[in-house]
Tab-separated table of C-alpha atoms in Angstrom:
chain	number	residue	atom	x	y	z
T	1	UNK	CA	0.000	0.000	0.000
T	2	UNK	CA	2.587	2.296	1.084
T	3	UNK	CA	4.781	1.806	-1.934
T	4	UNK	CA	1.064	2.477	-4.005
T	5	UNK	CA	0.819	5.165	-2.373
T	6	UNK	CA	4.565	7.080	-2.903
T	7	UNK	CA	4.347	6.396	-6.603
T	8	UNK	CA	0.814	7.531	-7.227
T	9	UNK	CA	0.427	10.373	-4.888
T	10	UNK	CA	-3.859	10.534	-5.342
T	11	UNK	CA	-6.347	9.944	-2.737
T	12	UNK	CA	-6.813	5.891	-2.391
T	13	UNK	CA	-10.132	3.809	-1.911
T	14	UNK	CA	-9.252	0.292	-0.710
T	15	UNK	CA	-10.865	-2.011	-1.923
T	16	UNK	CA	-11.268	-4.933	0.594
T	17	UNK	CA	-11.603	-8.387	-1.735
T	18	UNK	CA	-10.416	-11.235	0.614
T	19	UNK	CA	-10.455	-12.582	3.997
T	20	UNK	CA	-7.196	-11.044	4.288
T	21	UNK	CA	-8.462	-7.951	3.581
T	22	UNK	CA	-11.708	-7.827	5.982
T	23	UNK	CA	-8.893	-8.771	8.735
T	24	UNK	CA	-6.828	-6.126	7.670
T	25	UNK	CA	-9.673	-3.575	7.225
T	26	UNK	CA	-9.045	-1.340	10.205
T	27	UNK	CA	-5.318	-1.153	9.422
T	28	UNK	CA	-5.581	-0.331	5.995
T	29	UNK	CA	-8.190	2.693	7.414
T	30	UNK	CA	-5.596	3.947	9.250
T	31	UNK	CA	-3.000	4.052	6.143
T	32	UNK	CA	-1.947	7.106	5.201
T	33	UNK	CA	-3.496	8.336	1.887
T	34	UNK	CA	-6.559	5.600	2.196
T	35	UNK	CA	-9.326	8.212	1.906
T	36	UNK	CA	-12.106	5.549	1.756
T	37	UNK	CA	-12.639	2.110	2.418
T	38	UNK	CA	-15.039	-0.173	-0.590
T	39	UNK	CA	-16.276	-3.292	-0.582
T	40	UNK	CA	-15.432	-6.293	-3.567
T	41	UNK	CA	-18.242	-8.113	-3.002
T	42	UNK	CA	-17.581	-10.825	-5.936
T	43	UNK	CA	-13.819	-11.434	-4.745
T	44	UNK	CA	-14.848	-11.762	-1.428
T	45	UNK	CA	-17.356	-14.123	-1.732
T	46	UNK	CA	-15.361	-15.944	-3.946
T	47	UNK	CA	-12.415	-15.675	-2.147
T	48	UNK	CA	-14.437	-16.852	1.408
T	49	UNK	CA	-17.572	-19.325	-0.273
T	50	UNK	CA	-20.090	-16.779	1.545
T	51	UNK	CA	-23.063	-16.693	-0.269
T	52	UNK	CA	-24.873	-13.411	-1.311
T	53	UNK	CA	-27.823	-13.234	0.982
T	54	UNK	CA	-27.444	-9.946	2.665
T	55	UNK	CA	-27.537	-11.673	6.330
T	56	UNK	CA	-24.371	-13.696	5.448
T	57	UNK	CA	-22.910	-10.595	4.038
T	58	UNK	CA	-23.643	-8.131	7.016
T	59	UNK	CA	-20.601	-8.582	9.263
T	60	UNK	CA	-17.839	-7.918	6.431
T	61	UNK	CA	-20.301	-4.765	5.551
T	62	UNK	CA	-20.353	-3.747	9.518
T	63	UNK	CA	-16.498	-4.649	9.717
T	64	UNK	CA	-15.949	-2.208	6.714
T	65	UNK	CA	-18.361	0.896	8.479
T	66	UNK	CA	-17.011	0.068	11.910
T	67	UNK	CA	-12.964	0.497	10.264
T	68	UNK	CA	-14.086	3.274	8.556
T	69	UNK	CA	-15.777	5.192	11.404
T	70	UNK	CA	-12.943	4.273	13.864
T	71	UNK	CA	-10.452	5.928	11.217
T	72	UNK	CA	-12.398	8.948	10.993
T	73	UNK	CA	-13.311	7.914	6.970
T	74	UNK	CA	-16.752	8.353	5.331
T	75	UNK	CA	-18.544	5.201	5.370
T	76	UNK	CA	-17.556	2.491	2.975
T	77	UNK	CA	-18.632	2.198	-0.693
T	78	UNK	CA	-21.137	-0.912	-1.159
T	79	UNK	CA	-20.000	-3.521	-3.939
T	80	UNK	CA	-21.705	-3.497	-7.359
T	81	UNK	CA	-25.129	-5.324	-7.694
T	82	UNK	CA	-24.417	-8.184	-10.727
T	83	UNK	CA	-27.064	-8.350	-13.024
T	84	UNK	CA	-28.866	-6.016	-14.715
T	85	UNK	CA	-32.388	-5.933	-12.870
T	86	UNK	CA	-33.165	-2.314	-11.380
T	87	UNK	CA	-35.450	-3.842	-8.657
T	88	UNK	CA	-31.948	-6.333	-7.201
T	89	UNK	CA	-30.168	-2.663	-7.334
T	90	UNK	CA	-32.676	-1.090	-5.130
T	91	UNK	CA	-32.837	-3.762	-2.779
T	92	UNK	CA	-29.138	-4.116	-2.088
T	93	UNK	CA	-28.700	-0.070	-2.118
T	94	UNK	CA	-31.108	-0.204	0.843
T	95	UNK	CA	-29.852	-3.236	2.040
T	96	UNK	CA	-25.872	-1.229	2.243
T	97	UNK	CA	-27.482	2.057	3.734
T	98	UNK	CA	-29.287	0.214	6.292
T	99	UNK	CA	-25.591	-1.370	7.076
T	100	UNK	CA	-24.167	2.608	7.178
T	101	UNK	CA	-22.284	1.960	3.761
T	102	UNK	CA	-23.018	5.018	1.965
T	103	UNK	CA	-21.762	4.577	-2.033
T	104	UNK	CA	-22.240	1.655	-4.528
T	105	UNK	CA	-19.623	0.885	-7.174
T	106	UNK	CA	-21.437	-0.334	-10.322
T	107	UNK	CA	-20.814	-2.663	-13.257
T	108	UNK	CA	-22.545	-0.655	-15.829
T	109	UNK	CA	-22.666	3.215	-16.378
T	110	UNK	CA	-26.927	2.655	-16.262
T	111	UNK	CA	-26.643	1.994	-12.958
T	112	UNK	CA	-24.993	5.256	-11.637
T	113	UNK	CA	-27.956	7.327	-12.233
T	114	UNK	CA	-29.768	5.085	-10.507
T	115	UNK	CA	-27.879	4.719	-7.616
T	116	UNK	CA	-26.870	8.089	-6.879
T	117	UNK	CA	-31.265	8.932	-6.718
T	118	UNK	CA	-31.692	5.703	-4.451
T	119	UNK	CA	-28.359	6.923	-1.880
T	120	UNK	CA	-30.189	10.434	-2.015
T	121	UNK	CA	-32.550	10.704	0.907
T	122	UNK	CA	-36.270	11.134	0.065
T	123	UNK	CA	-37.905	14.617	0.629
T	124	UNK	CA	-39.527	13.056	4.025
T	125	UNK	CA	-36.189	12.110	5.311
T	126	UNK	CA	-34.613	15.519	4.177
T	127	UNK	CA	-37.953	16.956	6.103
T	128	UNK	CA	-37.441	15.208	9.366
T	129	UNK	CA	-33.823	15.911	9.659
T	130	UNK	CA	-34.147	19.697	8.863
T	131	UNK	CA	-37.308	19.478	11.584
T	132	UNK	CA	-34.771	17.795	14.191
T	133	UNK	CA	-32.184	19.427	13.523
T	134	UNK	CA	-33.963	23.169	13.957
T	135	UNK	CA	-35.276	21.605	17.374
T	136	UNK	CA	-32.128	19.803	18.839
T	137	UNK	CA	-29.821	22.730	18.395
T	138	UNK	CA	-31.646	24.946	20.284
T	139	UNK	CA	-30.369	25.884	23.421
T	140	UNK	CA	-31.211	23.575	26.640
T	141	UNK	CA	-33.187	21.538	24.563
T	142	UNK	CA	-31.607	18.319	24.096
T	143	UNK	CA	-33.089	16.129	26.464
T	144	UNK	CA	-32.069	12.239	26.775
T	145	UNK	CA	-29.649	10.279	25.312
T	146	UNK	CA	-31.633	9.363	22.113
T	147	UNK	CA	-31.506	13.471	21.351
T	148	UNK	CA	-27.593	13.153	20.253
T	149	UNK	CA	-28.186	10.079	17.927
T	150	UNK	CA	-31.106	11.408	15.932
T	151	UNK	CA	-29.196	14.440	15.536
T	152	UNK	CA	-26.190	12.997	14.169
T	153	UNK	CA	-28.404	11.054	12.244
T	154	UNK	CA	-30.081	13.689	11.073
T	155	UNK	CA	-26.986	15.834	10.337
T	156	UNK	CA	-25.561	12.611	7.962
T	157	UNK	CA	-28.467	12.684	6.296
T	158	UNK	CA	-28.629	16.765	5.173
T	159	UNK	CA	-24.932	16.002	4.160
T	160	UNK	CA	-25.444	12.928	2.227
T	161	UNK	CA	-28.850	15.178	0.625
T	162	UNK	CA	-26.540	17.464	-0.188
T	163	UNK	CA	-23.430	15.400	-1.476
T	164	UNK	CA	-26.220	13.761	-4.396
T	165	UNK	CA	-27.533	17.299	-5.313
């Protein structure tokens, strides 16, 4: 990575394809240079003989968001979908956002469109944030512990509204 790195002196997304890999997920966070973290869903799976339901897939996708968080990196990037059906794409993009990955590499230029309108929230979601946001930041008003949460929550989600503008 390091060597990678000195010769091609450009942000780097590593992409995590093995075992090896997932183990060394929080490391390579840490590495200098490594701005994001993405997942190789077909390698790994190949590499591993998981199969592709998203319960056997949801502790390398928690591994990646925990790394990420812990190295102060956006959340991962979300493998591409294989095939070409628009209704598997939606299901796994809310499948990876559920899991805190927040991007999608795809297989097919089609599918970015797509994508970047599914990882966009919806105007309800963009609603309740800007309502909890103009409540919780008031002064004195943040109550209980589920107040700091919902605004972070809500704070990721004006960001990620406005990243897919």
């Amino acid at each position: 990575m390091e060597l990678t790195r000195e010769r091609l002196p450009v942000p780097v997304i590593a992409l995590i394809e093995s075992a090896t890999g997932m183990e060394n997920a929080s490391s390579l966070s840490h590495t200098e240079g490594v701005t994001r973290l993405a997942f190789g869903i077909g390698d790994f799976r190949r590499d591993t003989g998981i199969g592709g339901d998203p319960m056997a897939l949801a502790y390398p996708r928690s591994r990646l968001v925990i790394a990420s968080r812990a190295a102060g990196l956006p959340g991962p990037i979300d493998g591409p979908t294989i095939g070409a059906s628009i209704a598997d794409l939606a299901a796994d993009i809310v499948t990876a956002t559920g899991m805190g990955m927040t991007g999608k590499l795809c297989l097919r230029t089609a599918q970015a469109p797509i994508i970047n309108q599914q990882l966009r929230p919806d105007d309800d979601e963009v609603e309740w944030a800007t309502g909890v946001i103009r409540k919780l930041t008031r002064p004195g008003v943040v109550v209980d512990g589920a107040d700091k949460p919902r605004l972070a929550r809500a704070r990721a989600l004006l960001e990620r509204d406005e990243a897919f503008r």
